[in-house]
Amino acid sequence: MTTISAKLQAVLSRIETAARAAGRLPDEVALLAVSKTWPATRIREAAAAGQRRFGENYVQEGVGKTQELKLLNLEWHFIGPLQGNKTRPIAETFDWVHSIDRLKIAERLSAQRPAELAPLQVCIQVNVSGEETKSGVSLAQLAELARGVANLPRINLRGLMAIPAPSEDVAEQRRAFRALRDAYEKLQSDGYPLDTLSMGMSDDLEAAIAEGATVVRVGTAIFGERSGL
Ligand SMILES: *Cc1c(COP(=O)(O)O)cnc(C)c1O
């Protein structure tokens, strides 16, 4: 069986190759290791191999792991769906949230962010594929949401995130990522100081990097296939 350390190196080398192919520097693209469903022991393995940023999707599970691994001083990103009644543990625990899709949730996170912690770093999740069931704000409503989120005191709006509909067609993958990048550049030209474009996963990180991703969120290619969920 391939070790987490070897798989992590393989992912880093895919990132490097994709960045160079796009005329970018490899260190312009950060790797977020998505550890949802995997026990803390696997995260320790990845951390021992040098990985610092981890992404979690489920509140209770994620908070448990941050507590168990507190001494490692890792950076924790919440990337899953947000529910109004579960914002407090996120505000009290995570460094980043990628999945802001409505103002109410952002207001709660800002109000609940403890004063002794740095402001919560956030991305707005955008529904670039326009599917009814997917979470994320529509492109049409993005500007209004960005205005509201940027005004909150205990939150820093850093950028945008998307999970496009899966496609095996690279041109199609790139089209979706380009739509997110266009929205990101539009907000930058409107004056928002954004620096984070969170897009690309195990199967499409090359297309995302070609379109300007600054963070790729990779689970399966590092930890293996998730069972059950
Ligand atoms: C699970 C998940 C990922 C990682 O997906 P893989 O295909 O396992 O790399 C990335 N982003 C989000 C929001 C996820 O929920």
Short mmCIF file of C-alpha atoms and ligand atoms in Angstrom, two decimals:
data_model
loop_
_atom_site.label_atom_id
_atom_site.label_comp_id
_atom_site.label_asym_id
_atom_site.label_seq_id
_atom_site.Cartn_x
_atom_site.Cartn_y
_atom_site.Cartn_z
CA MET A 1 0.00 0.00 0.00
CA THR A 2 1.26 3.46 -0.87
CA THR A 3 1.90 5.59 2.19
CA ILE A 4 0.26 8.94 2.81
CA SER A 5 3.69 10.53 2.58
CA ALA A 6 4.26 9.10 -0.93
CA LYS A 7 0.77 10.10 -2.10
CA LEU A 8 1.26 13.58 -0.71
CA GLN A 9 4.52 13.91 -2.64
CA ALA A 10 2.75 12.72 -5.80
CA VAL A 11 0.06 15.38 -5.37
CA LEU A 12 2.67 18.09 -4.75
CA SER A 13 4.44 17.05 -7.90
CA ARG A 14 1.15 17.20 -9.90
CA ILE A 15 0.67 20.74 -8.54
CA GLU A 16 4.20 21.70 -9.53
CA THR A 17 3.84 20.30 -13.05
CA ALA A 18 0.46 21.98 -13.57
CA ALA A 19 1.73 25.32 -12.25
CA ARG A 20 4.79 25.30 -14.49
CA ALA A 21 2.66 24.31 -17.49
CA ALA A 22 0.53 27.38 -16.79
CA GLY A 23 3.58 29.63 -16.47
CA ARG A 24 3.02 29.96 -12.73
CA LEU A 25 5.26 29.26 -9.73
CA PRO A 26 4.40 26.11 -7.75
CA ASP A 27 4.28 28.06 -4.50
CA GLU A 28 1.44 30.20 -5.85
CA VAL A 29 -0.79 27.14 -5.30
CA ALA A 30 -1.40 25.92 -1.75
CA LEU A 31 -2.48 22.37 -1.00
CA LEU A 32 -5.41 21.90 1.36
CA ALA A 33 -5.52 18.24 2.46
CA VAL A 34 -9.18 17.24 2.82
CA SER A 35 -9.25 14.84 5.75
CA LYS A 36 -13.03 14.38 6.19
CA THR A 37 -13.97 10.85 7.34
CA TRP A 38 -10.31 9.97 8.11
CA PRO A 39 -9.16 9.50 11.71
CA ALA A 40 -6.66 11.77 13.43
CA THR A 41 -3.91 9.16 12.98
CA ARG A 42 -3.98 9.75 9.20
CA ILE A 43 -3.76 13.49 9.71
CA ARG A 44 -0.73 12.95 11.95
CA GLU A 45 0.92 10.97 9.15
CA ALA A 46 0.30 13.76 6.66
CA ALA A 47 1.49 16.38 9.16
CA ALA A 48 4.66 14.37 9.80
CA ALA A 49 5.27 14.47 6.04
CA GLY A 50 5.08 18.27 6.13
CA GLN A 51 1.41 19.04 5.37
CA ARG A 52 0.03 21.95 7.47
CA ARG A 53 -3.41 22.82 6.03
CA PHE A 54 -6.38 20.49 6.51
CA GLY A 55 -9.99 20.71 5.37
CA GLU A 56 -13.03 19.26 7.13
CA ASN A 57 -16.69 19.07 6.05
CA TYR A 58 -18.60 18.04 9.16
CA VAL A 59 -18.76 20.23 12.26
CA GLN A 60 -18.63 17.67 15.04
CA GLU A 61 -16.03 15.48 13.38
CA GLY A 62 -13.86 18.46 12.43
CA VAL A 63 -13.98 20.08 15.85
CA GLY A 64 -13.06 16.75 17.48
CA LYS A 65 -9.97 16.41 15.31
CA THR A 66 -8.83 19.99 15.87
CA GLN A 67 -8.98 19.36 19.61
CA GLU A 68 -7.22 16.02 19.40
CA LEU A 69 -4.44 17.51 17.26
CA LYS A 70 -4.16 20.89 18.95
CA LEU A 71 -0.47 20.48 19.78
CA LEU A 72 0.46 20.11 16.11
CA ASN A 73 -0.60 23.73 15.41
CA LEU A 74 -2.18 22.89 12.06
CA GLU A 75 -4.30 25.27 9.99
CA TRP A 76 -7.95 24.18 9.82
CA HIS A 77 -10.36 25.00 7.00
CA PHE A 78 -14.10 24.31 7.14
CA ILE A 79 -15.27 23.47 3.61
CA GLY A 80 -18.64 21.76 4.13
CA PRO A 81 -22.25 22.96 4.04
CA LEU A 82 -23.09 25.49 6.78
CA GLN A 83 -26.16 25.36 8.98
CA GLY A 84 -27.32 28.33 11.03
CA ASN A 85 -27.57 26.37 14.28
CA LYS A 86 -24.00 25.00 14.01
CA THR A 87 -21.93 28.10 13.36
CA ARG A 88 -20.61 28.63 16.90
CA PRO A 89 -18.21 25.65 17.08
CA ILE A 90 -16.89 26.63 13.63
CA ALA A 91 -16.34 30.25 14.68
CA GLU A 92 -14.57 29.08 17.83
CA THR A 93 -12.32 26.50 16.18
CA PHE A 94 -11.48 26.97 12.52
CA ASP A 95 -9.03 29.37 10.86
CA TRP A 96 -10.85 29.46 7.54
CA VAL A 97 -14.33 28.84 6.10
CA HIS A 98 -14.65 28.28 2.32
CA SER A 99 -18.38 27.71 2.07
CA ILE A 100 -20.10 31.01 2.92
CA ASP A 101 -23.24 31.14 0.75
CA ARG A 102 -25.56 33.53 2.57
CA LEU A 103 -25.21 36.66 4.66
CA LYS A 104 -27.05 35.30 7.72
CA ILE A 105 -24.40 32.62 8.20
CA ALA A 106 -21.54 35.09 7.77
CA GLU A 107 -23.16 37.44 10.31
CA ARG A 108 -23.40 34.65 12.85
CA LEU A 109 -19.79 33.56 12.30
CA SER A 110 -18.62 37.15 12.73
CA ALA A 111 -20.65 37.67 15.90
CA GLN A 112 -19.48 34.35 17.36
CA ARG A 113 -15.78 34.70 16.49
CA PRO A 114 -13.94 34.90 19.85
CA ALA A 115 -12.14 38.21 20.42
CA GLU A 116 -8.84 36.51 21.27
CA LEU A 117 -8.63 34.79 17.88
CA ALA A 118 -7.63 36.35 14.56
CA PRO A 119 -10.59 37.24 12.33
CA LEU A 120 -12.05 34.25 10.49
CA GLN A 121 -10.68 34.04 6.94
CA VAL A 122 -13.48 33.26 4.49
CA CYS A 123 -14.30 32.49 0.90
CA ILE A 124 -17.72 32.81 -0.66
CA GLN A 125 -18.89 29.61 -2.34
CA VAL A 126 -20.29 30.24 -5.81
CA ASN A 127 -22.56 27.89 -7.74
CA VAL A 128 -20.86 28.18 -11.13
CA SER A 129 -22.66 25.20 -12.67
CA GLY A 130 -26.10 26.62 -11.86
CA GLU A 131 -27.43 23.33 -10.49
CA GLU A 132 -30.52 23.61 -8.32
CA THR A 133 -29.30 21.24 -5.64
CA LYS A 134 -25.72 22.45 -5.18
CA SER A 135 -24.91 24.96 -2.49
CA GLY A 136 -23.29 28.26 -3.27
CA VAL A 137 -24.56 31.70 -4.19
CA SER A 138 -25.48 32.34 -7.81
CA LEU A 139 -23.19 34.50 -9.93
CA ALA A 140 -26.07 37.00 -10.14
CA GLN A 141 -26.21 37.40 -6.36
CA LEU A 142 -22.48 37.30 -5.67
CA ALA A 143 -21.79 41.05 -5.70
CA GLU A 144 -24.47 41.76 -3.11
CA LEU A 145 -23.28 38.95 -0.82
CA ALA A 146 -19.64 40.06 -1.14
CA ARG A 147 -20.63 43.61 -0.11
CA GLY A 148 -22.37 42.31 3.02
CA VAL A 149 -19.62 39.87 4.01
CA ALA A 150 -16.82 42.40 3.48
CA ASN A 151 -18.48 44.73 5.99
CA LEU A 152 -18.49 42.27 8.89
CA PRO A 153 -15.99 43.09 11.65
CA ARG A 154 -14.66 39.67 12.65
CA ILE A 155 -14.42 38.19 9.16
CA ASN A 156 -11.88 38.73 6.37
CA LEU A 157 -13.21 38.11 2.89
CA ARG A 158 -10.29 36.45 1.07
CA GLY A 159 -11.80 35.01 -2.08
CA LEU A 160 -14.11 32.57 -3.81
CA MET A 161 -14.64 28.82 -3.81
CA ALA A 162 -16.53 26.49 -6.15
CA ILE A 163 -17.28 22.80 -6.60
CA PRO A 164 -18.29 22.56 -10.29
CA ALA A 165 -20.36 19.63 -11.51
CA PRO A 166 -17.92 16.75 -12.12
CA SER A 167 -16.88 16.32 -15.74
CA GLU A 168 -14.24 14.18 -17.43
CA ASP A 169 -13.95 16.72 -20.23
CA VAL A 170 -11.03 19.01 -19.43
CA ALA A 171 -12.42 21.82 -21.59
CA GLU A 172 -15.65 21.64 -19.60
CA GLN A 173 -13.73 21.62 -16.28
CA ARG A 174 -11.81 24.67 -17.39
CA ARG A 175 -14.96 26.52 -18.45
CA ALA A 176 -16.41 26.20 -14.95
CA PHE A 177 -13.18 27.26 -13.25
CA ARG A 178 -12.83 30.19 -15.64
CA ALA A 179 -16.30 31.36 -14.67
CA LEU A 180 -15.17 31.49 -11.04
CA ARG A 181 -11.95 33.26 -11.92
CA ASP A 182 -13.84 35.87 -13.96
CA ALA A 183 -16.11 36.57 -10.97
CA TYR A 184 -13.03 36.79 -8.71
CA GLU A 185 -11.26 39.26 -11.00
CA LYS A 186 -14.43 41.33 -11.28
CA LEU A 187 -14.58 41.67 -7.49
CA GLN A 188 -10.88 42.56 -7.40
CA SER A 189 -11.42 45.28 -9.98
CA ASP A 190 -14.33 46.54 -7.85
CA GLY A 191 -11.76 47.06 -5.08
CA TYR A 192 -11.99 43.93 -2.93
CA PRO A 193 -8.46 42.85 -1.84
CA LEU A 194 -8.95 39.16 -2.67
CA ASP A 195 -6.07 36.67 -2.87
CA THR A 196 -7.71 33.25 -2.68
CA LEU A 197 -9.28 31.22 -5.46
CA SER A 198 -10.22 27.85 -3.93
CA MET A 199 -10.93 25.41 -6.75
CA GLY A 200 -9.81 21.98 -7.95
CA MET A 201 -9.94 18.57 -6.28
CA SER A 202 -8.27 15.16 -6.82
CA ASP A 203 -9.63 14.67 -10.34
CA ASP A 204 -9.47 18.18 -11.76
CA LEU A 205 -6.70 20.08 -10.00
CA GLU A 206 -4.69 20.52 -13.22
CA ALA A 207 -7.59 22.33 -14.93
CA ALA A 208 -8.12 24.49 -11.84
CA ILE A 209 -4.45 25.48 -11.65
CA ALA A 210 -4.45 26.31 -15.37
CA GLU A 211 -7.34 28.71 -14.62
CA GLY A 212 -5.67 30.38 -11.67
CA ALA A 213 -6.46 28.35 -8.52
CA THR A 214 -4.46 29.50 -5.48
CA VAL A 215 -5.76 26.67 -3.27
CA VAL A 216 -6.60 23.14 -4.38
CA ARG A 217 -8.63 20.95 -2.01
CA VAL A 218 -7.47 17.34 -2.31
CA GLY A 219 -8.78 14.35 -0.35
CA THR A 220 -8.84 11.05 -2.24
CA ALA A 221 -5.46 11.44 -3.94
CA ILE A 222 -3.80 11.84 -0.51
CA PHE A 223 -5.80 9.64 1.85
CA GLY A 224 -7.44 7.12 -0.50
CA GLU A 225 -11.08 6.38 -1.36
CA ARG A 226 -13.53 7.33 1.36
CA SER A 227 -15.94 4.55 2.32
CA GLY A 228 -19.56 4.94 3.30
CA LEU A 229 -20.37 8.59 2.78
C1 LIG B 1 -14.47 16.10 -0.27
C2 LIG B 1 -14.19 17.45 -0.79
C3 LIG B 1 -13.01 17.70 -1.50
C4 LIG B 1 -11.98 16.65 -1.85
O1 LIG B 1 -12.45 15.84 -2.88
P1 LIG B 1 -11.52 14.68 -3.49
O2 LIG B 1 -12.19 14.33 -4.76
O3 LIG B 1 -11.54 13.56 -2.49
O4 LIG B 1 -10.17 15.22 -3.68
C5 LIG B 1 -12.77 19.02 -1.90
N1 LIG B 1 -13.64 20.02 -1.64
C6 LIG B 1 -14.79 19.79 -0.95
C7 LIG B 1 -15.70 20.93 -0.68
C8 LIG B 1 -15.10 18.50 -0.52
O5 LIG B 1 -16.25 18.31 0.13
#
